[in-house]
Tab-separated table of C-alpha atoms in Angstrom:
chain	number	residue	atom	x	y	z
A	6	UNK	CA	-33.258	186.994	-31.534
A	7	UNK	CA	-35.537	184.190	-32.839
A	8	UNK	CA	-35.423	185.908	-36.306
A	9	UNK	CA	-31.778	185.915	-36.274
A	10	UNK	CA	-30.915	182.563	-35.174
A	11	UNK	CA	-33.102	181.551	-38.122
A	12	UNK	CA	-31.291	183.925	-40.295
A	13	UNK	CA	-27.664	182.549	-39.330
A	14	UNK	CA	-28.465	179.162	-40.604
A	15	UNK	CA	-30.182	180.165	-43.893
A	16	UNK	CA	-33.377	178.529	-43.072
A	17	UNK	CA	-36.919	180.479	-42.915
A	18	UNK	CA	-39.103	178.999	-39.858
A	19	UNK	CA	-40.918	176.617	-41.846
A	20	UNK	CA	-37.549	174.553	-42.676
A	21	UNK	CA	-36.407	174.786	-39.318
A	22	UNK	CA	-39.909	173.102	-37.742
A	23	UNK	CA	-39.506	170.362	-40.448
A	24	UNK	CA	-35.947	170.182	-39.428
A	25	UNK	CA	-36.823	169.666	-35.938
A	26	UNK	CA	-39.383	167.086	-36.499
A	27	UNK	CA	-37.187	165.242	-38.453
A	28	UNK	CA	-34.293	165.239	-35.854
A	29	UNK	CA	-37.405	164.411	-33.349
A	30	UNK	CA	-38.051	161.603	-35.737
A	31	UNK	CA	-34.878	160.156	-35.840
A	32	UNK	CA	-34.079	160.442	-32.698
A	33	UNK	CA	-37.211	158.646	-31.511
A	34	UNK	CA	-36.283	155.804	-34.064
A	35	UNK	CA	-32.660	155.101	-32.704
A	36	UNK	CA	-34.520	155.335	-29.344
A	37	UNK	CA	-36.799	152.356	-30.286
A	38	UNK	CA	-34.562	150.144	-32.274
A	39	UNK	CA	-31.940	150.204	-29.141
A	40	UNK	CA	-35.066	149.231	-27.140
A	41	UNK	CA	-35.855	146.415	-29.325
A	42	UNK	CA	-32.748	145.321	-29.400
A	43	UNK	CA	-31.927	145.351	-26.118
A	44	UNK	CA	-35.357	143.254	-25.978
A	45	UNK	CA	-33.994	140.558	-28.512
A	46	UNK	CA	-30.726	140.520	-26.185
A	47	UNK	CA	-32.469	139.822	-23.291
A	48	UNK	CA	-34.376	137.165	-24.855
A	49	UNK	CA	-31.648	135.223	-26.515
A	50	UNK	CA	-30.249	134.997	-23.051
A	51	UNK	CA	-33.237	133.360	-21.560
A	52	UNK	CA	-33.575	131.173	-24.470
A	53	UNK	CA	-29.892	129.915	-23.991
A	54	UNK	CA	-29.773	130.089	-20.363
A	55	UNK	CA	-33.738	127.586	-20.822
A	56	UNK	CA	-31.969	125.494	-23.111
A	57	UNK	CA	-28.610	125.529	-20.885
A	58	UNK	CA	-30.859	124.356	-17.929
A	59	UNK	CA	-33.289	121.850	-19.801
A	60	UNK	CA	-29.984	120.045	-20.785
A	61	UNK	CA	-28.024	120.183	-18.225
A	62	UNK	CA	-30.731	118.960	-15.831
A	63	UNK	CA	-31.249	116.348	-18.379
A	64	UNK	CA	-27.758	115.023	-17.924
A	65	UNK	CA	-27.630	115.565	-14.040
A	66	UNK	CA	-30.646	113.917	-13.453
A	67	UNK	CA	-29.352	110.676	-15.568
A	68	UNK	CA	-26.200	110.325	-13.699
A	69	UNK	CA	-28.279	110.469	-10.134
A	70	UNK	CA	-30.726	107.700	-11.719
A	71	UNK	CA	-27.245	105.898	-12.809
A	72	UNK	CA	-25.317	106.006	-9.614
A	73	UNK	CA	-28.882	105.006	-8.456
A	74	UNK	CA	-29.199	102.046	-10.395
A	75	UNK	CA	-26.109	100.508	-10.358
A	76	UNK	CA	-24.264	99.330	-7.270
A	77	UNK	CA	-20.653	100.465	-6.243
A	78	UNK	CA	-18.052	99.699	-9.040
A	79	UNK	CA	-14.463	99.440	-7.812
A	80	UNK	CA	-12.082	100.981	-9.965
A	81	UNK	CA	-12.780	100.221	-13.598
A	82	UNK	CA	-15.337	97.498	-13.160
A	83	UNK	CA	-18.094	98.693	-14.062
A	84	UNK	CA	-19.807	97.323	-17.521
A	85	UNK	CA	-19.216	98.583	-20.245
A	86	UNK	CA	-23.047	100.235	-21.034
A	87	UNK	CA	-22.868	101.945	-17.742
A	88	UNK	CA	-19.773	103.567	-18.427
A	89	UNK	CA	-20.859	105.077	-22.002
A	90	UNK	CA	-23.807	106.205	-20.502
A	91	UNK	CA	-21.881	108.068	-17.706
A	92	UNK	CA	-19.659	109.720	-20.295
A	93	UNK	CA	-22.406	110.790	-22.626
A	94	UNK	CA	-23.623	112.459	-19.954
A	95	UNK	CA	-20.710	114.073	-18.581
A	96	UNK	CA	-20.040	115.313	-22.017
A	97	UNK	CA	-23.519	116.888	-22.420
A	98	UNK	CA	-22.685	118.690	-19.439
A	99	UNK	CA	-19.154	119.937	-20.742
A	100	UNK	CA	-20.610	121.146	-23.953
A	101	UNK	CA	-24.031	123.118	-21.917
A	102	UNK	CA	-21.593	124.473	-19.199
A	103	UNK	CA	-19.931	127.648	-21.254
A	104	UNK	CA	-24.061	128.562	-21.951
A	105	UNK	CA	-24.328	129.283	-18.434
A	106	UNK	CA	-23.693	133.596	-17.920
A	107	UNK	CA	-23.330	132.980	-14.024
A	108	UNK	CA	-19.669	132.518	-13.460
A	109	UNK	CA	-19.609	130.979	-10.124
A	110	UNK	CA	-22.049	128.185	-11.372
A	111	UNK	CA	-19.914	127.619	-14.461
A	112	UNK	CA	-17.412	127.065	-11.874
A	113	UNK	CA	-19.216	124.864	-9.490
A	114	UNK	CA	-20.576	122.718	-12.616
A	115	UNK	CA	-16.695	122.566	-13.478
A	116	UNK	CA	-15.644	121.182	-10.461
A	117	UNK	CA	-18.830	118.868	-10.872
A	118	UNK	CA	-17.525	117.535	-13.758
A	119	UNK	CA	-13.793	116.978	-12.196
A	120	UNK	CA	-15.432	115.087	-9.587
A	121	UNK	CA	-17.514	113.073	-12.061
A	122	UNK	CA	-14.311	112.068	-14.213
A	123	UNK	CA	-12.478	110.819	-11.177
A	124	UNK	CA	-15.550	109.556	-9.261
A	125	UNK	CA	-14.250	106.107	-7.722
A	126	UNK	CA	-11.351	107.887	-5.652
A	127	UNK	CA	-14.159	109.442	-4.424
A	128	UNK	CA	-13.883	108.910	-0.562
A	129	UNK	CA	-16.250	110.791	2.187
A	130	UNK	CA	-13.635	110.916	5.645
A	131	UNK	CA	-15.717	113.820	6.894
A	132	UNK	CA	-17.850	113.552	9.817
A	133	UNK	CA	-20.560	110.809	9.364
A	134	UNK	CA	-17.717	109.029	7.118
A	135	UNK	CA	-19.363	105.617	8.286
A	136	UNK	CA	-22.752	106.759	5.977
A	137	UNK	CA	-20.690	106.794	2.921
A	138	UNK	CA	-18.678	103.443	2.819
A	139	UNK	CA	-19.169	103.706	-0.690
A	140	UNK	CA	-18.852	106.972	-3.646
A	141	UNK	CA	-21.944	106.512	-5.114
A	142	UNK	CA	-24.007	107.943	-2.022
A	143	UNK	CA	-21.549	111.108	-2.453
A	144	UNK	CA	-21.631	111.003	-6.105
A	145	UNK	CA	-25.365	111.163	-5.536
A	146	UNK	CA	-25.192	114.311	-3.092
A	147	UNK	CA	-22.614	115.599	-5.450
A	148	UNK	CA	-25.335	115.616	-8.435
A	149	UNK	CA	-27.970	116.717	-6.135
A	150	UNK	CA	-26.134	119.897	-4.952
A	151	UNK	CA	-25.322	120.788	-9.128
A	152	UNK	CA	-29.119	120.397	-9.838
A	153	UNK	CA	-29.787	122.783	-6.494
A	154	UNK	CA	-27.212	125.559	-7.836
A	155	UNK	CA	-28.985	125.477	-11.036
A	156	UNK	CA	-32.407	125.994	-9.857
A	157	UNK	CA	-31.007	128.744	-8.068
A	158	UNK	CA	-29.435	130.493	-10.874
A	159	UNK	CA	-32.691	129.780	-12.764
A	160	UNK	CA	-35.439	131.812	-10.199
A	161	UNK	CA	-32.700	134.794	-10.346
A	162	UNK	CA	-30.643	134.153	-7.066
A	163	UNK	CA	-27.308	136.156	-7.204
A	164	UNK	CA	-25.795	133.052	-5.034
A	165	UNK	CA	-25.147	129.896	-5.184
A	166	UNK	CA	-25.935	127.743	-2.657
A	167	UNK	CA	-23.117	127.089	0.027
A	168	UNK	CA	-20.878	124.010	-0.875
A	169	UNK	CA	-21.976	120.901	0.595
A	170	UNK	CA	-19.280	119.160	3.082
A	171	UNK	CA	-19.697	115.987	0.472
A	172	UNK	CA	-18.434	118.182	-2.410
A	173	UNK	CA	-15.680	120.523	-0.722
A	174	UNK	CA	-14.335	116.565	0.607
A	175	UNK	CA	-14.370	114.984	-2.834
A	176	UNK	CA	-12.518	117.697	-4.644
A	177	UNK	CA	-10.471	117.731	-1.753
A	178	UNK	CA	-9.660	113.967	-1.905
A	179	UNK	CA	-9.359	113.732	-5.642
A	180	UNK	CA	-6.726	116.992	-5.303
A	181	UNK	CA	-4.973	114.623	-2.348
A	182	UNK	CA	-5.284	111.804	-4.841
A	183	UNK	CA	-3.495	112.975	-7.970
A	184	UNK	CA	-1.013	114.967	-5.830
A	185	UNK	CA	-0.072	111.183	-4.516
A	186	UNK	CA	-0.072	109.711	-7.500
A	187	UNK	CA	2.004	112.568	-9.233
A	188	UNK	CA	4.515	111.840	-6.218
A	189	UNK	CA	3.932	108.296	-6.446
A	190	UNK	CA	5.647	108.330	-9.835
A	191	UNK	CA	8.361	109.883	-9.556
């Protein structure tokens, strides 16, 4: 049977153990460079997801020493240097945010963002409301909680952590806010 089967394809056994050996080869080689590939893949990632962290925590930990630093501003008064540096900030976070693979923390950094843009109709009515008389304390919580869902993306947790009450009330506020002004204007 071995003879034949040899026979059928025109080859004597010597051809067919090169021929094997060769497929062997090749196959082994496809094998590897998918491997290494794959390897380069996952490395890129964790190249863009360190650089995606390094600059984003950059920027996050700014705007906590800025709302730090500078007492409450009521809408619009704030000087002028405090402002750019708030906004170069924010948009080093809008241009790091799409590096981020975890969907949920692109989302939560989102939402971070929203909050930042609109951060003086920031208002905490949630329990404790008489510790926040001002945003910047929630602002501050706010920033705290992004740089907390990052580090957990970063050591490999599938979830975030839960929502703080300070961040679920200042999306909720600034929603309540723009729906008042929409209806406000018309």
């Amino acid at each position: 049977m071995n003879h034949m089967t040899i026979a059928l394809f025109g080859l004597n056994k010597d051809y067919t153990v090169a021929l094997v050996g060769l497929t062997g080869t090749l196959l082994g080689a496809v094998v590897a460079f998918l491997g290494i590939r794959w390897q380069v893949n996952r490395q890129e990632r964790e190249k863009q997801l360190d650089h995606a962290t390094k600059e984003c925590g950059r920027a996050l930990l700014t705007l906590l020493r800025l709302f730090r630093k500078e007492p409450e501003y009521v809408s619009g008064d704030a000087p002028e240097s405090w402002k750019s540096d708030m906004t170069d900030q924010v948009d080093v976070l809008k241009l790091t945010i799409p590096l981020f693979h975890h969907k949920d923390l692109r989302k939560r950094l989102n939402s971070t963002v929203d909050i930042l843009a609109d951060w003086h109709y920031v208002v905490f009515d949630g329990p404790g409301g008489h510790e926040y008389p001002e945003s910047a304390p929630v602002i501050r919580e706010i920033l705290q909680h992004a740089v907390d869902c990052i580090g957990a993306v970063r050591r490999g947790a599938r979830r975030l952590p839960e929502e703080t009450e300070a961040f679920r009330t200042a999306i909720g506020n600034i929603s309540e806010f723009w729906a008042y002004d929409a209806d406000s204007r018309l």
